[in-house]
Coordinates of C-alpha atoms in Angstrom, one line a residue:
Chain X
X1152 CA -178.5 -62.3 39.6
X1153 CA -179.2 -58.8 37.9
X1154 CA -178.4 -56.0 40.1
X1155 CA -181.1 -53.1 40.3
X1156 CA -182.2 -50.6 42.7
X1157 CA -185.6 -49.7 44.8
X1158 CA -186.3 -46.4 45.7
X1159 CA -187.2 -46.4 49.3
X1160 CA -188.7 -42.9 50.1
X1161 CA -186.0 -41.3 48.2
X1162 CA -183.0 -43.5 49.1
X1163 CA -181.7 -45.9 46.5
X1164 CA -181.4 -49.3 47.8
X1165 CA -179.4 -51.9 46.1
X1166 CA -181.4 -55.3 45.2
X1167 CA -180.6 -58.1 43.1
X1168 CA -183.2 -60.0 41.0
X1169 CA -183.6 -63.2 39.0
X1170 CA -186.3 -65.1 37.2
X1171 CA -189.7 -63.9 36.1
X1172 CA -193.4 -64.8 37.2
X1173 CA -195.0 -63.9 40.7
X1174 CA -192.7 -61.6 42.8
X1175 CA -191.1 -63.1 45.9
X1176 CA -189.4 -60.7 48.1
X1177 CA -186.2 -62.7 49.7
X1178 CA -184.8 -61.0 52.9
X1179 CA -181.1 -62.2 53.0
X1180 CA -179.2 -63.8 55.8
X1181 CA -176.4 -62.8 58.1
X1182 CA -173.9 -63.2 55.4
X1183 CA -175.6 -60.4 53.4
X1184 CA -177.3 -60.5 49.8
X1185 CA -175.6 -63.6 48.2
X1186 CA -176.5 -65.7 45.5
X1187 CA -177.4 -69.4 46.4
X1188 CA -179.1 -72.4 44.9
X1189 CA -182.4 -71.9 46.6
X1190 CA -182.7 -68.6 45.0
X1191 CA -181.8 -70.3 41.8
X1192 CA -184.3 -72.9 41.8
X1193 CA -186.9 -70.5 43.1
X1194 CA -186.2 -68.0 40.2
X1195 CA -187.4 -70.9 37.7
X1196 CA -190.8 -70.0 38.5
X1197 CA -190.9 -66.6 40.4
X1198 CA -189.3 -63.2 40.1
X1199 CA -187.3 -63.3 43.3
X1200 CA -186.1 -59.8 44.5
X1201 CA -183.4 -59.6 47.1
X1202 CA -182.8 -56.1 48.5
X1203 CA -179.5 -55.3 50.3
X1204 CA -180.7 -54.4 54.1
X1205 CA -179.2 -51.4 55.9
X1206 CA -176.0 -52.6 57.5
X1207 CA -175.2 -55.3 55.4
X1208 CA -173.2 -55.9 52.2
X1209 CA -172.0 -52.6 50.6
X1210 CA -174.7 -50.8 52.8
X1211 CA -173.2 -49.0 55.8
X1212 CA -175.1 -49.2 59.0
X1213 CA -177.6 -46.1 59.6
X1214 CA -177.7 -44.2 62.6
X1215 CA -181.3 -44.6 62.7
X1216 CA -181.0 -48.7 63.0
X1217 CA -180.7 -49.2 66.6
X1218 CA -182.4 -52.7 66.9
X1219 CA -184.4 -55.4 64.9
X1220 CA -187.5 -53.2 65.3
X1221 CA -185.9 -50.5 62.9
X1222 CA -184.9 -53.1 60.5
X1223 CA -188.4 -54.4 60.4
X1224 CA -190.1 -50.9 59.9
X1225 CA -187.5 -50.4 57.1
X1226 CA -188.5 -53.7 55.4
X1227 CA -192.2 -52.1 55.7
X1228 CA -191.0 -49.2 53.8
X1229 CA -189.4 -51.4 51.4
X1230 CA -192.7 -53.5 50.9
X1231 CA -194.5 -50.2 50.2
X1232 CA -192.0 -49.2 47.7
X1233 CA -191.9 -52.6 45.8
X1234 CA -195.7 -52.7 45.9
X1235 CA -198.3 -55.3 45.4
X1236 CA -199.3 -56.1 48.8
X1237 CA -199.8 -58.6 50.5
X1238 CA -196.6 -60.0 49.2
X1239 CA -194.9 -63.4 49.6
X1240 CA -191.8 -63.1 51.6
X1241 CA -189.1 -65.8 51.9
X1242 CA -186.6 -64.7 54.8
X1243 CA -183.5 -66.4 55.6
X1244 CA -181.5 -66.5 59.1
X1245 CA -181.6 -62.9 60.2
X1246 CA -183.9 -62.2 57.1
X1247 CA -186.4 -64.5 58.5
X1248 CA -186.4 -62.6 61.8
X1249 CA -186.9 -59.4 60.1
X1250 CA -189.6 -60.9 58.0
X1251 CA -191.3 -62.1 61.5
X1252 CA -190.8 -58.6 63.1
X1253 CA -192.7 -57.1 59.9
X1254 CA -195.2 -59.7 60.2
X1255 CA -196.3 -58.7 63.7
X1256 CA -196.1 -55.0 63.0
X1257 CA -198.1 -55.0 59.8
X1258 CA -200.1 -58.5 59.6
X1259 CA -201.3 -57.5 56.0
X1260 CA -198.0 -57.0 54.4
X1261 CA -197.6 -60.8 53.5
X1262 CA -199.8 -63.2 52.1
X1263 CA -197.4 -66.0 52.7
X1264 CA -194.0 -66.0 54.8
X1265 CA -191.5 -68.8 54.5
X1266 CA -188.9 -68.7 57.0
X1267 CA -185.7 -70.6 56.7
X1268 CA -183.9 -71.2 60.0
X1269 CA -185.0 -67.9 61.2
X1270 CA -183.1 -66.1 64.0
X1271 CA -185.3 -64.1 66.7
X1272 CA -186.3 -66.7 69.2
X1273 CA -184.1 -67.7 72.0
X1274 CA -183.3 -71.2 71.9
X1275 CA -184.4 -73.3 74.9
X1276 CA -180.9 -75.0 74.8
X1277 CA -177.4 -73.1 75.3
X1278 CA -176.2 -72.1 71.8
X1279 CA -172.8 -73.1 72.7
X1280 CA -171.3 -71.6 70.0
X1281 CA -170.7 -67.9 69.3
X1282 CA -170.3 -66.7 65.6
X1283 CA -168.7 -63.4 66.6
X1284 CA -166.1 -65.0 68.5
X1285 CA -164.6 -67.1 65.5
X1286 CA -162.9 -66.4 62.1
X1287 CA -165.1 -66.0 59.1
X1288 CA -163.9 -69.5 57.9
X1289 CA -165.0 -71.1 61.3
X1290 CA -168.2 -69.2 61.3
X1291 CA -169.0 -70.4 57.8
X1292 CA -167.9 -73.9 58.6
X1293 CA -170.5 -73.9 61.6
X1294 CA -173.2 -73.1 59.3
X1295 CA -172.7 -76.2 57.6
X1296 CA -173.7 -80.0 58.5
X1297 CA -171.7 -81.3 55.5
X1298 CA -168.0 -80.5 56.0
X1299 CA -167.3 -81.1 52.3
X1300 CA -169.9 -78.7 51.2
X1301 CA -168.6 -76.1 53.8
X1302 CA -165.1 -76.1 52.5
X1303 CA -166.3 -75.8 48.7
X1304 CA -168.1 -72.9 49.9
X1305 CA -165.1 -71.3 52.0
X1306 CA -163.3 -71.7 48.8
X1307 CA -166.2 -70.0 46.8
X1308 CA -166.1 -67.1 49.1
X1309 CA -162.0 -66.8 49.1
X1310 CA -161.9 -63.7 47.1
X1311 CA -164.9 -61.9 49.0
X1312 CA -163.9 -58.4 49.9
X1313 CA -163.0 -58.1 53.6
X1314 CA -165.0 -54.8 53.7
X1315 CA -168.3 -56.6 52.7
X1316 CA -167.5 -59.6 55.5
X1317 CA -166.8 -56.9 58.2
X1318 CA -169.9 -55.1 57.2
X1319 CA -172.1 -58.0 57.5
X1320 CA -171.0 -58.9 60.7
X1321 CA -171.3 -55.3 61.9
X1322 CA -175.0 -55.4 60.6
X1323 CA -175.5 -58.6 62.4
X1324 CA -174.1 -57.5 65.7
X1325 CA -176.2 -54.3 65.8
X1326 CA -179.4 -56.6 65.6
X1327 CA -178.1 -59.7 67.5
X1328 CA -175.4 -58.9 70.1
X1329 CA -177.5 -59.0 73.0
X1330 CA -179.7 -61.1 73.5
X1331 CA -177.7 -63.1 70.9
X1332 CA -179.8 -63.2 67.7
X1333 CA -183.0 -62.8 69.6
X1334 CA -185.9 -60.5 70.8
X1335 CA -187.2 -62.1 73.6
X1336 CA -190.8 -60.4 73.1
X1337 CA -191.2 -61.9 69.8
X1338 CA -193.0 -65.1 70.9
X1339 CA -195.5 -62.8 72.9
X1340 CA -196.6 -61.1 69.5
X1341 CA -196.1 -63.9 66.9
X1342 CA -200.0 -64.5 67.3
X1343 CA -200.4 -61.5 65.1
X1344 CA -199.1 -63.0 62.0
X1345 CA -201.7 -63.5 59.5
X1346 CA -199.7 -64.8 56.7
X1347 CA -199.8 -68.3 55.7
X1348 CA -196.5 -69.6 57.2
X1349 CA -194.0 -72.3 56.4
X1350 CA -191.0 -72.9 58.6
X1351 CA -188.0 -74.7 57.1
X1352 CA -185.3 -75.9 59.4
X1353 CA -182.1 -78.2 59.3
X1354 CA -182.0 -80.5 62.2
X1355 CA -178.4 -79.6 62.8
X1356 CA -178.4 -75.8 62.9
X1357 CA -175.9 -74.2 65.2
X1358 CA -177.1 -70.4 64.6
X1359 CA -180.8 -71.0 65.1
X1360 CA -181.2 -74.4 66.6
X1361 CA -184.0 -76.6 65.4
X1362 CA -186.0 -76.2 68.7
X1363 CA -186.7 -72.7 68.0
X1364 CA -189.0 -74.0 65.2
X1365 CA -191.5 -75.4 67.7
X1366 CA -191.8 -72.1 69.4
X1367 CA -192.5 -70.5 66.1
X1368 CA -195.0 -73.4 65.0
X1369 CA -196.6 -72.9 68.4
X1370 CA -197.4 -69.2 68.2
X1371 CA -198.3 -69.0 64.6
X1372 CA -201.5 -70.2 63.9
X1373 CA -201.3 -72.9 61.3
X1374 CA -197.7 -72.7 60.7
X1375 CA -196.3 -75.7 58.8
X1376 CA -192.9 -77.1 59.4
X1377 CA -190.5 -78.9 57.1
X1378 CA -187.3 -80.2 58.7
X1379 CA -184.3 -81.7 56.9
X1380 CA -182.1 -84.1 58.4
X1381 CA -178.5 -83.9 57.9
X1382 CA -178.7 -80.1 57.1
X1383 CA -177.2 -77.2 59.1
X1384 CA -178.0 -73.4 59.0
X1385 CA -176.9 -72.9 55.5
X1386 CA -180.2 -74.5 54.3
X1387 CA -180.1 -72.7 50.9
X1388 CA -176.9 -74.0 50.2
X1389 CA -177.1 -77.7 51.6
X1390 CA -180.7 -78.3 50.6
X1391 CA -181.6 -75.3 48.3
X1392 CA -183.6 -77.1 45.5
X1393 CA -185.5 -79.3 47.8
X1394 CA -186.2 -76.2 50.0
X1395 CA -187.1 -74.2 46.9
X1396 CA -189.5 -77.0 45.5
X1397 CA -191.2 -76.9 48.9
X1398 CA -191.7 -73.2 49.1
X1399 CA -192.9 -73.4 45.5
X1400 CA -195.6 -75.7 46.3
X1401 CA -196.2 -73.9 49.4
X1402 CA -197.0 -71.0 47.5
X1403 CA -199.0 -72.7 44.7
X1404 CA -201.2 -74.2 47.8
X1405 CA -201.8 -70.7 49.2
X1406 CA -202.8 -69.1 46.0
X1407 CA -205.5 -71.8 45.5
Chain Z
X1272 CA -141.4 -34.9 84.3
X1273 CA -144.1 -36.7 86.5
X1274 CA -143.3 -40.2 87.3
X1275 CA -146.1 -42.8 88.1
X1276 CA -146.4 -46.4 89.1
X1277 CA -148.9 -48.4 87.0
X1278 CA -150.3 -51.8 88.2
X1279 CA -152.1 -54.1 86.3
X1280 CA -152.8 -56.7 89.1
X1281 CA -152.3 -59.8 87.3
X1282 CA -153.2 -63.3 88.6
X1283 CA -149.6 -63.9 89.0
X1284 CA -150.1 -67.5 90.1
X1285 CA -151.5 -68.5 86.8
X1286 CA -150.5 -71.9 85.3
X1287 CA -149.3 -71.0 81.8
X1288 CA -149.9 -74.4 80.6
X1289 CA -153.7 -73.8 81.3
X1290 CA -153.5 -70.6 79.0
X1291 CA -152.0 -72.4 76.2
X1292 CA -154.6 -75.1 76.8
X1293 CA -157.4 -72.6 76.5
X1294 CA -155.8 -70.5 74.0
X1295 CA -156.4 -67.5 76.1
X1296 CA -156.2 -65.7 79.3
X1297 CA -159.4 -63.8 78.7
X1298 CA -163.1 -64.5 78.9
X1299 CA -162.7 -68.4 78.0
X1300 CA -160.2 -69.3 80.5
X1301 CA -162.0 -71.3 83.2
X1302 CA -162.0 -69.3 86.5
X1303 CA -161.6 -72.7 88.3
X1304 CA -157.9 -71.5 87.4
X1305 CA -158.5 -68.8 90.1
X1306 CA -157.4 -69.8 93.6
X1307 CA -159.4 -67.7 96.1
X1308 CA -156.7 -68.1 98.8
X1309 CA -154.0 -67.2 96.4
X1310 CA -156.2 -64.3 95.1
X1311 CA -156.5 -62.8 98.5
X1312 CA -152.9 -62.7 99.1
X1313 CA -152.3 -61.1 95.8
X1314 CA -154.4 -58.5 96.5
X1315 CA -152.7 -57.8 99.6
X1316 CA -149.3 -57.8 98.0
X1317 CA -150.3 -55.6 95.1
X1318 CA -151.8 -53.0 97.5
X1319 CA -148.7 -52.9 99.4
X1320 CA -146.7 -52.5 96.2
X1321 CA -149.0 -49.5 95.3
X1322 CA -148.6 -48.2 98.8
X1323 CA -144.8 -48.6 98.5
X1324 CA -144.8 -46.4 95.4
X1325 CA -146.4 -43.6 97.2
X1326 CA -143.7 -43.9 100.0
X1327 CA -141.0 -44.1 97.5
X1328 CA -142.4 -40.6 96.1
X1329 CA -144.1 -41.5 92.7
X1330 CA -146.2 -38.9 91.4
X1331 CA -148.9 -41.3 90.7
X1332 CA -150.2 -44.7 91.6
X1333 CA -152.3 -46.1 88.4
X1334 CA -154.8 -48.8 88.1
X1335 CA -157.2 -50.0 85.3
X1336 CA -160.3 -52.1 84.5
X1337 CA -160.6 -55.5 82.6
X1338 CA -162.9 -58.0 83.0
X1339 CA -162.9 -62.2 83.4
X1340 CA -159.2 -62.5 82.7
X1341 CA -155.9 -63.5 84.6
X1342 CA -154.4 -60.6 83.0
X1343 CA -155.8 -58.2 85.7
X1344 CA -157.9 -58.7 88.7
X1345 CA -159.4 -55.3 88.6
X1346 CA -162.9 -55.5 87.1
X1347 CA -163.7 -52.4 89.5
X1348 CA -160.7 -50.4 89.8
X1349 CA -162.6 -47.9 91.6
X1350 CA -162.7 -50.2 94.7
X1351 CA -158.8 -50.4 94.7
X1352 CA -158.7 -46.7 94.2
X1353 CA -160.8 -46.4 97.2
X1354 CA -158.6 -48.6 99.4
X1355 CA -155.7 -46.4 98.1
X1356 CA -157.4 -43.1 99.2
X1357 CA -157.0 -44.1 102.7
X1358 CA -153.6 -46.0 102.5
X1359 CA -151.8 -43.6 100.5
X1360 CA -150.8 -40.1 101.4
X1361 CA -149.5 -37.9 98.4
X1362 CA -149.6 -39.6 95.1
X1363 CA -152.3 -39.1 92.5
X1364 CA -154.6 -42.0 92.1
X1365 CA -155.3 -42.5 88.7
X1366 CA -158.0 -45.0 87.4
X1367 CA -156.8 -45.6 83.7
X1368 CA -159.7 -46.0 82.8
X1369 CA -163.3 -46.8 83.3
X1370 CA -164.5 -48.4 80.3
X1371 CA -167.5 -45.9 79.6
X1372 CA -169.5 -47.8 77.0
X1373 CA -169.9 -50.8 79.2
X1374 CA -171.9 -49.0 81.8
X1375 CA -175.5 -48.2 81.6
X1376 CA -175.5 -45.7 84.3
X1377 CA -172.8 -42.9 83.8
X1378 CA -174.2 -40.8 86.7
X1379 CA -173.2 -43.7 89.1
X1380 CA -169.6 -43.5 87.7
X1381 CA -169.5 -39.7 88.1
X1382 CA -170.7 -39.9 91.6
X1383 CA -168.0 -42.8 92.3
X1384 CA -165.1 -40.6 91.2
X1385 CA -166.6 -37.6 93.1
X1386 CA -166.6 -39.5 96.2
X1387 CA -163.1 -40.6 95.5
X1388 CA -162.1 -37.3 95.1
X1389 CA -163.3 -36.5 98.6
X1390 CA -161.8 -39.8 100.0
X1391 CA -158.3 -38.9 98.6
X1392 CA -158.3 -35.3 99.3
X1393 CA -158.6 -34.5 95.7
X1394 CA -156.1 -36.9 94.2
X1395 CA -158.2 -38.5 91.7
X1396 CA -157.2 -38.7 88.2
X1397 CA -160.3 -40.2 85.9
X1398 CA -159.6 -42.2 82.9
X1399 CA -161.8 -43.0 80.2
X1400 CA -161.6 -45.7 77.8
X1401 CA -163.7 -47.7 75.5
X1402 CA -162.5 -51.1 76.8
X1403 CA -160.8 -53.5 74.7
X1404 CA -162.9 -55.7 72.2
X1405 CA -163.0 -58.7 74.8
X1406 CA -165.0 -56.5 77.2
X1407 CA -167.9 -56.4 74.8
X1408 CA -168.3 -60.2 75.0
X1409 CA -167.6 -60.3 78.8
X1410 CA -170.0 -57.4 79.5
X1411 CA -172.6 -58.2 76.7
X1412 CA -172.3 -54.8 75.5
X1413 CA -172.9 -54.0 71.8
X1414 CA -169.8 -53.0 70.2
X1415 CA -171.4 -51.2 67.4
X1416 CA -172.4 -48.6 69.8
X1417 CA -168.7 -48.4 71.5
X1418 CA -167.8 -45.0 70.2
X1419 CA -171.0 -43.3 70.4
X1420 CA -171.6 -44.7 74.3
X1421 CA -168.0 -43.3 75.1
X1422 CA -168.7 -39.8 73.8
X1423 CA -172.0 -39.6 75.3
X1424 CA -171.1 -41.0 78.5
X1425 CA -168.5 -38.6 78.8
X1426 CA -170.3 -35.6 78.1
X1427 CA -172.9 -36.7 80.6
X1428 CA -170.4 -37.4 83.5
X1429 CA -168.6 -33.8 82.4
X1430 CA -171.8 -32.0 83.0
X1431 CA -172.8 -33.9 86.0
X1432 CA -169.5 -32.8 87.6
X1433 CA -169.5 -29.1 86.6
X1434 CA -173.3 -28.0 85.8
X1435 CA -175.5 -26.9 88.7
X1436 CA -178.4 -29.4 89.0
X1437 CA -180.8 -30.6 88.9
X1438 CA -180.9 -30.7 84.9
X1439 CA -182.1 -33.3 82.6
X1440 CA -180.0 -35.1 80.1
X1441 CA -181.4 -36.2 76.7
X1442 CA -179.1 -38.4 74.8
X1443 CA -179.4 -41.3 72.3
X1444 CA -177.9 -44.1 74.7
X1445 CA -178.7 -42.3 78.1
X1446 CA -181.7 -40.4 79.3
X1447 CA -181.8 -38.7 83.0
X1448 CA -184.6 -36.5 84.0
X1449 CA -182.8 -35.6 86.9
X1450 CA -179.1 -35.1 87.2
X1451 CA -177.9 -33.3 90.5
X1452 CA -174.7 -34.8 91.9
X1453 CA -174.2 -35.2 95.5
X1454 CA -171.5 -34.8 96.3
X1455 CA -169.9 -32.7 93.6
X1456 CA -166.3 -33.5 93.0
X1457 CA -163.6 -31.8 95.2
X1458 CA -161.1 -30.7 92.3
X1459 CA -162.5 -27.6 90.4
X1460 CA -163.7 -27.7 87.8
X1461 CA -163.5 -31.4 87.9
X1462 CA -160.9 -34.3 88.3
X1463 CA -158.3 -34.4 85.4
X1464 CA -159.3 -36.6 82.7
X1465 CA -156.7 -39.0 81.0
X1466 CA -157.3 -40.9 77.8
X1467 CA -155.3 -44.2 77.7
X1468 CA -155.2 -45.7 74.2
X1469 CA -153.0 -47.9 72.0
X1470 CA -152.9 -45.1 69.1
X1471 CA -156.3 -45.0 67.5
X1472 CA -156.3 -42.0 65.3
X1473 CA -159.9 -41.3 66.3
X1474 CA -159.2 -41.4 70.1
X1475 CA -155.9 -39.0 69.6
X1476 CA -158.1 -36.5 67.7
X1477 CA -161.0 -36.3 70.1
X1478 CA -158.3 -36.1 73.2
X1479 CA -156.5 -33.3 71.8
X1480 CA -159.4 -31.1 70.7
X1481 CA -159.0 -27.8 72.2
X1482 CA -162.3 -27.7 74.2
X1483 CA -160.9 -30.9 75.9
X1484 CA -156.9 -30.9 76.0
X1485 CA -157.0 -34.4 77.8
X1486 CA -153.7 -36.0 78.9
X1487 CA -153.2 -38.8 76.1
X1488 CA -151.5 -42.1 77.3
X1489 CA -149.8 -44.2 75.1
X1490 CA -149.8 -47.9 76.2
X1491 CA -147.8 -51.0 75.1
X1492 CA -146.3 -49.8 71.8
X1493 CA -143.3 -50.2 69.8
X1494 CA -141.4 -46.9 69.9
X1495 CA -142.2 -45.6 66.3
X1496 CA -146.0 -46.1 67.0
X1497 CA -145.8 -44.2 70.0
X1498 CA -143.9 -41.5 68.5
X1499 CA -146.4 -41.0 65.6
X1500 CA -149.4 -41.1 67.9
X1501 CA -147.6 -37.9 69.9
X1502 CA -146.9 -36.6 66.6
X1503 CA -150.5 -36.9 65.8
X1504 CA -151.7 -35.2 68.8
X1505 CA -149.4 -32.2 68.3
X1506 CA -150.7 -31.8 64.8
X1507 CA -154.1 -31.8 65.8
X1508 CA -153.3 -29.3 68.7
X1509 CA -151.5 -27.1 66.0
X1510 CA -154.8 -27.2 63.8
X1511 CA -156.8 -26.3 66.7
X1512 CA -154.5 -23.4 67.3
X1513 CA -152.5 -24.3 70.5
X1514 CA -149.6 -25.9 71.7
X1515 CA -149.8 -29.0 73.9
X1516 CA -148.0 -28.8 77.3
X1517 CA -145.7 -32.1 78.0
X1518 CA -148.2 -32.8 80.7
X1519 CA -150.8 -33.7 77.9
X1520 CA -149.0 -36.8 76.7
X1521 CA -148.0 -39.6 79.0
X1522 CA -145.9 -42.9 78.0
X1523 CA -147.0 -46.1 79.7
X1524 CA -144.1 -48.7 79.5
X1525 CA -143.2 -52.0 81.3
X1526 CA -140.2 -51.4 82.9
X1527 CA -137.5 -53.4 85.0
X1528 CA -134.3 -52.3 86.4
X1529 CA -131.4 -54.3 88.1
X1530 CA -127.6 -53.7 88.9
X1531 CA -126.4 -54.6 85.6
X1532 CA -128.2 -54.8 82.1
X1533 CA -127.4 -58.6 81.8
X1534 CA -128.9 -59.1 85.2
X1535 CA -132.0 -57.4 84.3
X1536 CA -132.5 -59.0 81.1
X1537 CA -131.8 -62.6 82.7
X1538 CA -134.3 -61.7 85.5
X1539 CA -137.1 -60.2 83.4
X1540 CA -137.0 -62.6 80.5
X1541 CA -139.6 -65.2 81.3
X1542 CA -141.9 -63.0 82.9
X1543 CA -142.2 -60.3 80.1
X1544 CA -142.2 -63.2 77.6
X1545 CA -145.2 -64.9 79.3
X1546 CA -147.0 -61.8 79.5
X1547 CA -146.7 -60.8 75.9
X1548 CA -147.0 -64.3 74.6
X1549 CA -149.7 -65.6 76.9
X1550 CA -151.5 -63.1 79.3
X1551 CA -152.0 -60.8 76.3
X1552 CA -153.3 -63.4 74.1
X1553 CA -156.9 -63.3 73.1
X1554 CA -159.2 -66.2 72.3
X1555 CA -159.2 -64.9 68.7
X1556 CA -158.8 -61.9 66.5
X1557 CA -162.4 -61.6 66.4
X1558 CA -162.8 -61.3 70.2
X1559 CA -160.0 -58.6 70.1
X1560 CA -161.7 -56.7 67.3
X1561 CA -165.5 -57.4 67.5
X1562 CA -167.5 -56.1 64.8
X1563 CA -168.3 -52.3 64.7
X1564 CA -165.7 -51.7 67.6
X1565 CA -163.7 -49.8 65.1
X1566 CA -164.2 -48.6 61.6
X1567 CA -163.9 -51.1 59.0
X1568 CA -160.7 -49.4 57.8
X1569 CA -159.1 -49.3 61.1
X1570 CA -160.2 -52.9 61.7
X1571 CA -158.5 -54.0 58.6
X1572 CA -155.2 -52.3 59.5
X1573 CA -155.2 -53.8 63.0
X1574 CA -155.8 -57.2 61.4
X1575 CA -153.0 -56.8 59.2
X1576 CA -150.4 -55.5 61.4
X1577 CA -150.4 -55.2 65.1
X1578 CA -151.9 -58.5 66.9
X1579 CA -150.4 -61.0 64.4
X1580 CA -147.1 -59.2 64.7
X1581 CA -147.1 -59.6 68.4
X1582 CA -147.0 -63.2 68.2
X1583 CA -143.8 -65.2 69.9
X1584 CA -142.2 -61.9 71.6
X1585 CA -138.8 -62.5 72.8
X1586 CA -137.3 -59.9 75.3
X1587 CA -134.8 -59.1 72.6
X1588 CA -137.4 -58.0 70.4
X1589 CA -139.5 -56.1 73.0
X1590 CA -136.4 -54.2 73.8
X1591 CA -135.4 -53.5 70.3
X1592 CA -139.0 -52.4 69.5
X1593 CA -138.9 -50.2 72.4
X1594 CA -142.4 -51.8 74.0
X1595 CA -140.4 -52.2 77.1
X1596 CA -137.6 -50.6 79.6
X1597 CA -135.0 -53.2 80.8
X1598 CA -131.5 -52.7 82.0
X1599 CA -129.3 -51.0 84.6
X1600 CA -130.5 -47.6 86.1
X1601 CA -128.3 -45.7 83.8
X1602 CA -129.8 -47.6 80.7
X1603 CA -133.2 -47.2 81.6
X1604 CA -132.6 -43.5 82.5
X1605 CA -130.9 -42.5 79.4
X1606 CA -133.6 -44.2 77.3
X1607 CA -136.4 -42.6 79.0
X1608 CA -134.6 -39.1 78.8
X1609 CA -133.8 -39.8 75.0
X1610 CA -137.3 -40.8 74.5
X1611 CA -138.8 -37.8 76.3
X1612 CA -136.7 -35.7 74.1
X1613 CA -138.0 -37.0 71.0
X1614 CA -141.7 -37.7 72.1
X1615 CA -142.1 -34.7 74.3
X1616 CA -144.3 -36.5 77.0
X1617 CA -144.6 -35.1 80.5
X1618 CA -145.7 -38.4 82.3
X1619 CA -144.2 -41.6 82.7
X1620 CA -146.1 -44.4 83.6
X1621 CA -143.7 -47.1 84.8
X1622 CA -145.2 -50.5 84.8
X1623 CA -142.9 -52.1 87.4
X1624 CA -144.7 -55.4 88.0
X1625 CA -145.4 -57.3 85.0
X1626 CA -147.3 -60.8 84.9
X1627 CA -145.7 -63.3 87.0
X1628 CA -142.9 -61.2 88.4
X1629 CA -142.6 -62.2 91.8
X1630 CA -142.9 -59.9 95.0
X1631 CA -139.2 -59.6 96.0
X1632 CA -138.0 -58.9 92.4
X1633 CA -140.9 -56.4 92.0
X1634 CA -139.9 -54.4 95.1
X1635 CA -136.1 -54.5 94.4
X1636 CA -136.8 -53.1 91.1
X1637 CA -139.3 -50.3 92.2
X1638 CA -136.6 -49.4 94.7
X1639 CA -133.8 -49.0 92.4
X1640 CA -135.9 -47.4 90.1
X1641 CA -137.1 -44.9 92.8
X1642 CA -133.4 -44.1 93.9
X1643 CA -131.4 -44.2 90.8
X1644 CA -133.9 -43.4 88.0
X1645 CA -136.7 -41.3 89.2
X1646 CA -135.0 -38.3 90.7
X1647 CA -133.1 -37.4 87.0
X1648 CA -136.6 -37.9 85.4
X1649 CA -138.2 -35.5 88.0
X1650 CA -135.6 -32.8 87.7
X1651 CA -135.9 -33.1 83.8
X1652 CA -137.2 -30.2 82.0
X1653 CA -139.8 -31.7 79.6
X1654 CA -140.3 -28.5 77.5
X1655 CA -136.9 -27.5 77.0
X1656 CA -135.5 -30.9 76.2
X1657 CA -138.4 -31.7 73.7
X1658 CA -137.5 -28.3 71.9
X1659 CA -133.9 -29.0 72.1
X1660 CA -134.6 -32.3 70.5
X1661 CA -136.9 -31.0 67.9
X1662 CA -134.1 -28.4 66.8

């Protein structure tokens, strides 16, 4: 992906882009702005733009970012900076959570919203797993259904800078320490979403359990749900091409 | 030198195999391993040990705060302090400390300390800490706010103790429209504030600042690390334009004395090794250093050095590194006096009960320490000795 910057009210925000065609804003997950098979496949027919969110990657945690509400309002500043409202957004993991929080605050920011294994809603079942309590390798392993793919991804990230890894964890902790990865008020306000919404979920997700998808689907009018068997939270890696295809046809359908 | 008795109140009856099985004594060790009947007896025993320290002439009795762990049974140390306020007569009662970022109402803590100050007749020392990483898991407190909540809660408590109310407090984490402490503390301007730490530079700088000049306590550290923390404190003080008193520095150290060096080592070995290898074992490095708890730079340093290095402690290694004191009264006395000359501290916090050490052994060591070690320490002029060593 090409590195670029977005001017957000005078501040330079690092971003990555790939492909050409209609713009898709991609909000990255808890592991920061990171290339993945889904992005690649999506970039075959779209210009995909992935900004680095405050507190992740190389971006330090700003003092003003106290909770996901601030991340969402920053996201809306980003939308204004990018232009072309209403945008098509794809949000993964914590980025999916932020996208949903943006959509309830500004229902006209997005034409479509594709949420891939979004955090933000508390699972009716106990997580039984705490990504903050385990090593980065174990945390990554728990994102995958397929153990071999997990080991390959661990190897691929072996030389990742420890600074970035720690920064990503810090950003996630700021937004999702208590309650873990959730805003308990979110279901109450999801009715405000106007964007056509697609939910993509792996059946074996230990970070954002699949039973959360029913809550999103219940509260967002007309939301479609696509679930993937034998797939973990790392959906963009485990089923990247399939999910990109599904999103591409969803976007085409929404434009008609 | 001021000499204190520091008790961690461990769950001494813990089955070490259970810690091994669950890989930690903290947060994740099931509390089915706590037997209430034994717990009741342990509280009784530990309070007696603290009271004995007062009778033996220790200058202070010290307790601290930890949650959800067999390491220590004092999630609410002010409750122990309240019991001691009535049952001890002379010793300072040092709460080392309360973990400020974990609490949502610092005013209640200011009130508790003020009450304790009255109950104890002005013998309370208030320790303020951030709390170790695991506490952020067991208290559901966001570690990325740890530093700012410590500073802000501290400012609020100090103002509540010293400023005429009612006044309003407008902070980022704490907001109070009415701050008007009843009772005000007995000690003027307020109870002494001590800052225990394992050597975080940021903490040293904060404690040594000239408007605070708080007593800084170094705990559980190899000798060179303790030495460099005290040096750092002096350097900060020098930059701030003052010379710190020995009473601004304290060294907390597990201590055991028996009649001979060999006997001391033989008695202590199993207890001290279980303590360092098991009772201070955290479920994971990540739970010891949660995200945002320290700067990325210090997190990396700690990851690299300290906590990995402590695995498989042996009594020989611990003695060699100067993390513990163990030996005959003469050995221990000489070592403390030599360290004092080099480090310049004015408070020694002897941890004379560690982990599984049984009551009889603890009491023997306490009495021997009080009669054979303590008098020389109390007679010791900290300032002169430190200057002499420096020259």
